[in-house]
CSV table of C-alpha atoms in Angstrom, one decimal:
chain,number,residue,atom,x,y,z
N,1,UNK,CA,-29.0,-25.0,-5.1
N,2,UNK,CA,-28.6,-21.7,-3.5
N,3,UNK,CA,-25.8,-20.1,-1.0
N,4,UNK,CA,-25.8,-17.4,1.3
N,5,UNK,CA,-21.7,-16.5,1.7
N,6,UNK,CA,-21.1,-14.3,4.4
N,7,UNK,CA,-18.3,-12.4,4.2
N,8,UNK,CA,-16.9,-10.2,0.7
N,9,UNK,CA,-13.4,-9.8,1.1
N,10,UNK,CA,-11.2,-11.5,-0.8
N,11,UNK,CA,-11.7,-14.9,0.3
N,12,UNK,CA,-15.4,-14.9,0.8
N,13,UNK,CA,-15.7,-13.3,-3.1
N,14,UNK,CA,-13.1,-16.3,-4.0
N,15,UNK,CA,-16.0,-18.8,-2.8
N,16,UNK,CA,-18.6,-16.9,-4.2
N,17,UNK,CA,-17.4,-17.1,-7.6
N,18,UNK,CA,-16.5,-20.7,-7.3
N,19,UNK,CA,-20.1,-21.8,-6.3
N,20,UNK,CA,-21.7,-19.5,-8.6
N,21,UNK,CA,-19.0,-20.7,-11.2
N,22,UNK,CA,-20.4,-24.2,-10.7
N,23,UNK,CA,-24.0,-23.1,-11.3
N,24,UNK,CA,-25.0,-22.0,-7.6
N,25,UNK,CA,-27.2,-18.9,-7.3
N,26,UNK,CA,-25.2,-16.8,-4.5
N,27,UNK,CA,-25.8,-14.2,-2.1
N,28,UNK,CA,-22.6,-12.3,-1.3
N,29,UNK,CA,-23.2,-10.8,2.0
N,30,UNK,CA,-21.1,-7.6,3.3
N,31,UNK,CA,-20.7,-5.3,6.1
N,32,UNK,CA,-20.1,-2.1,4.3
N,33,UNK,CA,-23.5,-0.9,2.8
N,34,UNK,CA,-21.5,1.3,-0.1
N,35,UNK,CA,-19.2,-1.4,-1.3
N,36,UNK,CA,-21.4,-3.7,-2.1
N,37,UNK,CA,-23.8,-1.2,-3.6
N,38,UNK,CA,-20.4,-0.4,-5.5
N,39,UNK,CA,-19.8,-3.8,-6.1
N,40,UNK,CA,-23.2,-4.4,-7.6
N,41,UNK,CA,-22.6,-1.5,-9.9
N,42,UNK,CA,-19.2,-2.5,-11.1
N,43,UNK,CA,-19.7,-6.5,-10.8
N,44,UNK,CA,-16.5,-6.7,-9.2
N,45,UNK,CA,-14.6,-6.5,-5.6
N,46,UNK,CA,-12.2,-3.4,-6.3
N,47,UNK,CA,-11.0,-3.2,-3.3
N,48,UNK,CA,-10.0,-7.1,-2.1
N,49,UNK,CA,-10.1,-8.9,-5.6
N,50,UNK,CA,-9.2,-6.1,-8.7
N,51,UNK,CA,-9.4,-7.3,-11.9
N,52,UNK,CA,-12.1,-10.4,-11.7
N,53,UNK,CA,-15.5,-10.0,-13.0
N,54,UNK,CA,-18.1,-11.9,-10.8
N,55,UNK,CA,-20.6,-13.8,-12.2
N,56,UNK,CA,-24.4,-12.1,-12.7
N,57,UNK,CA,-26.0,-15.5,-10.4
N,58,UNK,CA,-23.9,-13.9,-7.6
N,59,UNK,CA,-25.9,-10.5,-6.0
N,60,UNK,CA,-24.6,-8.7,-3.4
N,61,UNK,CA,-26.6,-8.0,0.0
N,62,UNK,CA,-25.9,-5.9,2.9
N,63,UNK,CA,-26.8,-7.3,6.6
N,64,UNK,CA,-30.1,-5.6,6.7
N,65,UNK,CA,-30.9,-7.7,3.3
N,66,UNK,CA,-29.4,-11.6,4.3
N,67,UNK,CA,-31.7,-13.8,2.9
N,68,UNK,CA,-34.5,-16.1,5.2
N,69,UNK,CA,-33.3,-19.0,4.2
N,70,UNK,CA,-30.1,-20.5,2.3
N,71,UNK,CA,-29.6,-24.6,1.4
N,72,UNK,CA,-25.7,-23.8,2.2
N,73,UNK,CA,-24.5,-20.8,4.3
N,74,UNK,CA,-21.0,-20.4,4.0
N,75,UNK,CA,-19.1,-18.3,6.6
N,76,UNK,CA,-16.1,-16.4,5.5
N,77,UNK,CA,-15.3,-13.7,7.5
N,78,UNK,CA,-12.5,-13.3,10.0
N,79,UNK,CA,-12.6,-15.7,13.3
N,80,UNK,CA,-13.2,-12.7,15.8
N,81,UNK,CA,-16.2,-11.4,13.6
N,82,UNK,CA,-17.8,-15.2,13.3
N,83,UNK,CA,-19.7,-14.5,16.5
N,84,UNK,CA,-21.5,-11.6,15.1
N,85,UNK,CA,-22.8,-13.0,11.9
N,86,UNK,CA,-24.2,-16.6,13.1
N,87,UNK,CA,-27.6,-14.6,13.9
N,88,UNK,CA,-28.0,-14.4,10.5
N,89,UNK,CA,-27.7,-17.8,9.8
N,90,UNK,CA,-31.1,-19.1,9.7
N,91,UNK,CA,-32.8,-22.4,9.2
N,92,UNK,CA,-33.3,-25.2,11.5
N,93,UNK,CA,-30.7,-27.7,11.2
N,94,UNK,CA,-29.0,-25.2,9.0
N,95,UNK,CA,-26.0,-26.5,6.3
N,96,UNK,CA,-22.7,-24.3,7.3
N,97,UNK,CA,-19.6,-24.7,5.6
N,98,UNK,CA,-16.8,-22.9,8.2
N,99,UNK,CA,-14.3,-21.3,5.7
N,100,UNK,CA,-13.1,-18.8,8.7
N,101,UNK,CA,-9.2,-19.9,9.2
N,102,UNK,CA,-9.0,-18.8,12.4
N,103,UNK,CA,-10.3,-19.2,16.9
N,104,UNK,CA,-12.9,-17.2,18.5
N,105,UNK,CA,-10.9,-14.8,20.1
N,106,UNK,CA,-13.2,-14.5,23.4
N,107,UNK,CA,-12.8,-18.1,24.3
N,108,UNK,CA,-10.2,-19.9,22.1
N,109,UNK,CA,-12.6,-21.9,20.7
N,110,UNK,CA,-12.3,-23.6,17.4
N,111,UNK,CA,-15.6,-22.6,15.1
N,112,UNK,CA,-17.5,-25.3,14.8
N,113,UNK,CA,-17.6,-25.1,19.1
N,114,UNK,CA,-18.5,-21.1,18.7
N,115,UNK,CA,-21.9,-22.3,16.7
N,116,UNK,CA,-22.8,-24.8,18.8
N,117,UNK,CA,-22.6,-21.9,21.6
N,118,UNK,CA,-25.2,-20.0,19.5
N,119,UNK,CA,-29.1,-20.2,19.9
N,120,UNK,CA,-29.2,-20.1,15.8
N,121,UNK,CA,-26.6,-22.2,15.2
N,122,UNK,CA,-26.5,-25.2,17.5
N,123,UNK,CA,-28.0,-27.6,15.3
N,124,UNK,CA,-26.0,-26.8,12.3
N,125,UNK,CA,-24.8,-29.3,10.3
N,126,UNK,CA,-21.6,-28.2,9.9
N,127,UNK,CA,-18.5,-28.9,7.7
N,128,UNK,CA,-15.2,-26.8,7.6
N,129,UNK,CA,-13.5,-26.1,4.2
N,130,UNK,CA,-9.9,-25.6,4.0
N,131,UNK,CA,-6.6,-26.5,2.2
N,132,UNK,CA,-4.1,-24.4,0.1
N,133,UNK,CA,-6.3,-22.2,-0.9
N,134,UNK,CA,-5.1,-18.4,-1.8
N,135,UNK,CA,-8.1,-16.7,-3.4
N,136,UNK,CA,-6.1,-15.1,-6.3
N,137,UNK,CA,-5.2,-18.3,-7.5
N,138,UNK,CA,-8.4,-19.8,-6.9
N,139,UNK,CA,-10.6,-17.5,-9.2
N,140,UNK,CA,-7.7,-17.8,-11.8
N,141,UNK,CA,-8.6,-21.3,-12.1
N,142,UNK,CA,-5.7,-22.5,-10.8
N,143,UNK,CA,-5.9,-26.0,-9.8
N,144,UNK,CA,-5.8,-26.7,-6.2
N,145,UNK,CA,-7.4,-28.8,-3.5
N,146,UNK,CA,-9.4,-28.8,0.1
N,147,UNK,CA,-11.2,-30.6,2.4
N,148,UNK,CA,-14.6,-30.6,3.4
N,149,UNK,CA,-14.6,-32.9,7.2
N,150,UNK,CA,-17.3,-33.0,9.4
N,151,UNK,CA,-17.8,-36.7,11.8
N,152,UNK,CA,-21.0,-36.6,9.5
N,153,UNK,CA,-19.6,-37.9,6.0
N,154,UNK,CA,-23.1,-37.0,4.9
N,155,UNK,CA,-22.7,-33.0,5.2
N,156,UNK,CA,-19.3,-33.3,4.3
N,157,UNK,CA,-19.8,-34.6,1.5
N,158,UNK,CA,-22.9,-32.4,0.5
N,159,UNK,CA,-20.1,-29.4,0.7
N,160,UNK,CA,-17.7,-31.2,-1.5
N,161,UNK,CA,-20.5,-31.3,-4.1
N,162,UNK,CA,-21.3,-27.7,-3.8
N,163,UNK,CA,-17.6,-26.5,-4.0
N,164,UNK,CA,-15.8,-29.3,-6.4
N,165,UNK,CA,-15.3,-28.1,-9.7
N,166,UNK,CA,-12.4,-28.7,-12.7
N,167,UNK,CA,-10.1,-26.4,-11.0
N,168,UNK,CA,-11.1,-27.3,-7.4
N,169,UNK,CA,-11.0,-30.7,-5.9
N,170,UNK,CA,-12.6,-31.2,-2.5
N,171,UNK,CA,-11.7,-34.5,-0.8
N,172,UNK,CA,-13.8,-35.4,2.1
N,173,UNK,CA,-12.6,-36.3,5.9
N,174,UNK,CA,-14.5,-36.9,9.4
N,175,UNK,CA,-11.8,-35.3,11.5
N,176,UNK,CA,-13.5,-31.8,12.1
N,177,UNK,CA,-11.1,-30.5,14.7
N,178,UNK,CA,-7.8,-31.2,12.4
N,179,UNK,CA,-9.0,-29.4,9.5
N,180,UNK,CA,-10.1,-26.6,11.7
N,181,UNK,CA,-6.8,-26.2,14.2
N,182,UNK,CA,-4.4,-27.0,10.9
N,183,UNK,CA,-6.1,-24.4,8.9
N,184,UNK,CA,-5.8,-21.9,12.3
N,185,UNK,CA,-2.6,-22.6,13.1
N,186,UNK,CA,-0.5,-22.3,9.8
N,187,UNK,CA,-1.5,-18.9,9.9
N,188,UNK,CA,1.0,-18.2,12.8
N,189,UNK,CA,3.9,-20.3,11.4
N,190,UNK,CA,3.1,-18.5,7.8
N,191,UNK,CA,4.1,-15.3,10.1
N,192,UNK,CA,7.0,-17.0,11.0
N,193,UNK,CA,8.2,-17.7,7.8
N,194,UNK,CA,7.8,-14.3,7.1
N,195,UNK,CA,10.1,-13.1,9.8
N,196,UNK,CA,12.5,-15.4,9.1
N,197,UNK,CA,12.7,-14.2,5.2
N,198,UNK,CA,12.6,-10.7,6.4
N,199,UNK,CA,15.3,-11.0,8.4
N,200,UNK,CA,17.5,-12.1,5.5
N,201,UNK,CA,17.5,-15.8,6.5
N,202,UNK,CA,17.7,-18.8,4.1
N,203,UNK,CA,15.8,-21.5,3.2
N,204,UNK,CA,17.5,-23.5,6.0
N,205,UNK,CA,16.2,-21.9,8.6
N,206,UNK,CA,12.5,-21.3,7.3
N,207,UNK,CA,12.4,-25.6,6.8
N,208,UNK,CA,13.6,-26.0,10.5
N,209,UNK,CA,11.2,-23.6,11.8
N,210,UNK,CA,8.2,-24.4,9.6
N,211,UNK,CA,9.3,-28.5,10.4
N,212,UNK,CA,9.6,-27.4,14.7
N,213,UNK,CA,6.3,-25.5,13.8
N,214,UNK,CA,4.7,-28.5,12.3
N,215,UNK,CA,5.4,-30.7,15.1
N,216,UNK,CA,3.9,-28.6,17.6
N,217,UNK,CA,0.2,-27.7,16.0
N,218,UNK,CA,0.7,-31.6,15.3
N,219,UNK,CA,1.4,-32.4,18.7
N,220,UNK,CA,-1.5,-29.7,20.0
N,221,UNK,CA,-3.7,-31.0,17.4
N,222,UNK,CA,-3.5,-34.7,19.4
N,223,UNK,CA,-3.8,-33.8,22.3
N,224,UNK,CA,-7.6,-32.3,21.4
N,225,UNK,CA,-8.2,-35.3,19.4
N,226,UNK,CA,-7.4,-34.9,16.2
N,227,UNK,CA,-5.4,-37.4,13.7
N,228,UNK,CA,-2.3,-37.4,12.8
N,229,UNK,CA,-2.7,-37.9,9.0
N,230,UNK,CA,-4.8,-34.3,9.2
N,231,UNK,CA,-1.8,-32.7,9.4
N,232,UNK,CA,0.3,-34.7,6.8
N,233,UNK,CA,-2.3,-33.8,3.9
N,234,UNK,CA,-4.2,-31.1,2.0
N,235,UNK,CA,-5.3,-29.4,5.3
N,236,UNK,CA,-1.8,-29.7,6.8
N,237,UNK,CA,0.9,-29.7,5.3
N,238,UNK,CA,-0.4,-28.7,1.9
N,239,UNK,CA,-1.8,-25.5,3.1
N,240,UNK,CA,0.8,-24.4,5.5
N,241,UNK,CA,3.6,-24.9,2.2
N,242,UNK,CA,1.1,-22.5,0.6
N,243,UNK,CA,1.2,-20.0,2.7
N,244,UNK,CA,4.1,-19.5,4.6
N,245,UNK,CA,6.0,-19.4,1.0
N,246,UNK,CA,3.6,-17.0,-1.2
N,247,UNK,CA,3.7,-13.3,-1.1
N,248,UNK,CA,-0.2,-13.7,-1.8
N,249,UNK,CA,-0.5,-14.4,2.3
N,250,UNK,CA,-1.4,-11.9,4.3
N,251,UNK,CA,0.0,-13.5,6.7
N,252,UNK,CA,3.2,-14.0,5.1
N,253,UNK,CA,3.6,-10.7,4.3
N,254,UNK,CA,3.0,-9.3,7.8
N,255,UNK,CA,5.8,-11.4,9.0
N,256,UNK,CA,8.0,-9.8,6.6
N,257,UNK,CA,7.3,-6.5,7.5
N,258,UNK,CA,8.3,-7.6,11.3
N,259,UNK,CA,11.5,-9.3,10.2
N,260,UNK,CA,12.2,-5.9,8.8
N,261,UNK,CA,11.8,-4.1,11.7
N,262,UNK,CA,8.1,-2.9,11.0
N,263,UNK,CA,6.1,-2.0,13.8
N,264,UNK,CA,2.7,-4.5,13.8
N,265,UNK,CA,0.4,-1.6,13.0
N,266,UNK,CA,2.4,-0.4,10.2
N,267,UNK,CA,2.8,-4.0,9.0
N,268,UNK,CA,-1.2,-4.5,9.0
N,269,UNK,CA,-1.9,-1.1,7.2
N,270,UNK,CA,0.4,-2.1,4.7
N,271,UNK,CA,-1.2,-5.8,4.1
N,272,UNK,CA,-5.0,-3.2,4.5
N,273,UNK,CA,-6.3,-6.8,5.5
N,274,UNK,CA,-6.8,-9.0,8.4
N,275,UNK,CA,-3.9,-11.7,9.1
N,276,UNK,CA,-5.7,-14.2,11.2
N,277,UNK,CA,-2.3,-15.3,12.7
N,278,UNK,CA,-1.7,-12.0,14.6
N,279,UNK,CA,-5.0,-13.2,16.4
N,280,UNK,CA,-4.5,-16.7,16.4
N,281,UNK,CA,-1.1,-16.7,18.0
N,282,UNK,CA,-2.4,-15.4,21.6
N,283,UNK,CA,-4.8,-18.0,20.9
N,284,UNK,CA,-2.9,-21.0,20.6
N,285,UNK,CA,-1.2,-20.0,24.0
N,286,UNK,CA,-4.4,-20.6,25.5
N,287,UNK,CA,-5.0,-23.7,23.9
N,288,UNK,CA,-1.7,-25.5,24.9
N,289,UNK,CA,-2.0,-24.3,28.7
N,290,UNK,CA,-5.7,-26.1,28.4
N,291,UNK,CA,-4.4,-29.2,27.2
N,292,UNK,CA,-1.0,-29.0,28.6
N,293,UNK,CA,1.4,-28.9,25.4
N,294,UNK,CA,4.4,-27.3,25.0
N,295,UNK,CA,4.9,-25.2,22.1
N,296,UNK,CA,8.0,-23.1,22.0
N,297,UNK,CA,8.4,-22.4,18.8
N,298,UNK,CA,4.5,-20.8,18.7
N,299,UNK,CA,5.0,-19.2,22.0
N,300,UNK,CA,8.3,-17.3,20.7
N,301,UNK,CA,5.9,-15.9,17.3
N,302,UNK,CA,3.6,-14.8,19.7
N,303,UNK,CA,5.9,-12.6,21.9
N,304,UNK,CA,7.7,-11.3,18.6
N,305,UNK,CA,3.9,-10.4,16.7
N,306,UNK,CA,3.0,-8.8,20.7
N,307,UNK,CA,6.2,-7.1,20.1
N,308,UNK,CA,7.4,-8.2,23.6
N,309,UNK,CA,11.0,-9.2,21.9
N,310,UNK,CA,12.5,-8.3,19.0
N,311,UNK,CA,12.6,-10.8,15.7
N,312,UNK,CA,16.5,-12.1,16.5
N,313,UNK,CA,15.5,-12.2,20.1
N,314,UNK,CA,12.7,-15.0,19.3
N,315,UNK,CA,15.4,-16.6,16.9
N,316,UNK,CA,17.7,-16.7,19.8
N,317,UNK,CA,15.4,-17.9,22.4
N,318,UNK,CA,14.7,-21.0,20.2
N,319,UNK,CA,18.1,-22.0,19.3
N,320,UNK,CA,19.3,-21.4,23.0
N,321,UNK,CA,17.0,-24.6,23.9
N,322,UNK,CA,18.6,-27.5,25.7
N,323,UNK,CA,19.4,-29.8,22.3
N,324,UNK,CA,18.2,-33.3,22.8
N,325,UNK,CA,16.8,-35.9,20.4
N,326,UNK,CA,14.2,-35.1,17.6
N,327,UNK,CA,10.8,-36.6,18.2
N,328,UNK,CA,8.3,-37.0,15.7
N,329,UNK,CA,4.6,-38.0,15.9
N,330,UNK,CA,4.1,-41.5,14.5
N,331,UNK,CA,0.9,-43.8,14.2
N,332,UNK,CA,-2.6,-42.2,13.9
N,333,UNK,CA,-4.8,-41.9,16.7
N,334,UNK,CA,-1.7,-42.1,19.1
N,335,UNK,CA,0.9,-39.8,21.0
N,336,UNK,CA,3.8,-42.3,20.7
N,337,UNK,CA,6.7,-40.7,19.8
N,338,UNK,CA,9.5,-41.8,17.6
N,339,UNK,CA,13.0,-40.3,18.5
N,340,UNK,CA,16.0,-40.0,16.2
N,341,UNK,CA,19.6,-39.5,17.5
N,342,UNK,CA,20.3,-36.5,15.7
N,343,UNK,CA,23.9,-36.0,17.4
């Protein structure tokens, strides 16, 4: 088998090494003509992932140089740069894996709707990867999980194959826009978490606002059709734990630098890579107006990352709500609601 990875920061490297790892010859596709010449040269990503020699079936290709044709394209650059590399996925009925955690930032869409917008890739068979998946750990060899989902078992499971290996166990699931919106979506709380440690918080209030935050991509997540148990597992749950607790998220670590008192720019420069949350939150607003969810807890993250109010501000905003019983989500496929007297 071959792959054609588009994207060679740290995450789209991660994946290359994996697949070649497991005996895939790779294509490592970047933007910047002089890394990957440097990259080539040194057989390693200084600059995103120091200190990890990359295997010798992985070569390195500028965009002027993608390869024809690929039997597994994998696209892992940032969500608002998605829509400029599906022209150079080619193939008829081309096999995509979406490893971009992220929404088009043009139309809030979710990326497996961006390439069906696209004249290349509307007849992609396409799966979307995701779980707790930091990409230090991951070329480490540090065991972890994802999922592979697509409604077509078929190429989900096809990715599985591609990706699974000792260290990395791929479980399979049909419920696309879950594993999509859950991977998206615990970006933004991940910021949140952030803040909230950044601001000299305890663990008490990071569980109450990851647990809020939870409910609401949940609750979101439903409302565009999506199951329940997406967000309990690997893709859920497992990845947001991940990364709203590791100092290896970018994401994390921009939060932190708001929560103490870092301006956005300065707390991006610092990170020197792109947090999908700062994107993703404005994003999620447009979302839950389309489907007519309300999200406080996302729309207060938003307005702090915009810098519209100030970290306690959002913090006080929340816990100024009306109090009134806790619902939670119960039964998949459904948006019954359980409520506990929590008086």
């Amino acid at each position: 088998m071959n792959a054609t990875v588009l994207g060679a920061g740290s995450w789209g490297t991660a994946l290359a090494i994996l697949l070649a790892r497991n005996g895939i010859e790779v294509a490592l596709v970047g933007r910047d003509e002089d890394e990957m010449r440097s990259m080539a040269a040194s057989r390693e990503n200084v600059r995103y992932l120091p200190g990890f020699a990359i295997p010798q079936n992985v070569r390195y290709c500028a965009l002027s140089e993608v390869p024809e044709q690929a039997e597994l394209w994998v696209v892992a650059v940032p969500a608002g740069a998605v829509r400029a590399m599906l022209p150079h996925v080619r193939g008829e009925a081309a096999l995509v894996a979406l490893a971009s955690k992220g929404i088009d930032p043009t139309q809030a869409l979710l990326m497996h709707e961006l390439l069906a917008t696209h004249p290349t890739t509307k007849s992609a068979r396409v799966a979307a990867l995701s779980g707790p998946n930091l990409a230090v750990e991951i070329v480490r060899g540090i065991p972890t999980a994802a999922v592979a989902a697509s409604p077509d078992l078929d190429v989900a499971d096809r990715v599985r194959a591609a990706f699974s290996g000792p260290t990395f166990r791929v479980y399979v699931s049909r419920d696309l826009v879950g594993v999509e919106l859950a991977g998206a979506l615990k970006n933004v709380l991940a910021i949140a978490a952030g803040v909230s440690d950044g601001l000299g918080f305890g663990d008490n209030s990071k569980g109450a606002l990851l647990a809020r935050g939870l409910y609401e991509m949940t609750k979101l997540g439903l409302a565009m059709g999506a199951k329940l148990e997406t967000f309990m597992g690997i893709a859920g749950v497992g990845d947001l734990f991940a990364t709203a607790n590791s100092r290896l998220s970018r994401n994390y670590r921009v939060g932190y630098a708001l929560g103490q008192g870092q301006s956005l720019h300065n707390a991006l420069d610092e990170v020197g890579q792109v947090a999908e949350g700062v994107a993703t939150s404005e994003c999620v607003g447009v979302l839950a107006r389309r489907h007519g969810v309300e999200m406080p807890v996302f729309e207060a993250i938003e307005l702090v990352i915009r810098g519209r109010i100030r970290p306690l501000e959002g913090v006080s905003r929340l816990m100024e709500r009306l109090p009134k019983e806790e619902a939670i989500l119960v039964g998949p496929e459904s948006h019954l609601e359980h409520r506990l007297d929590v008086s």
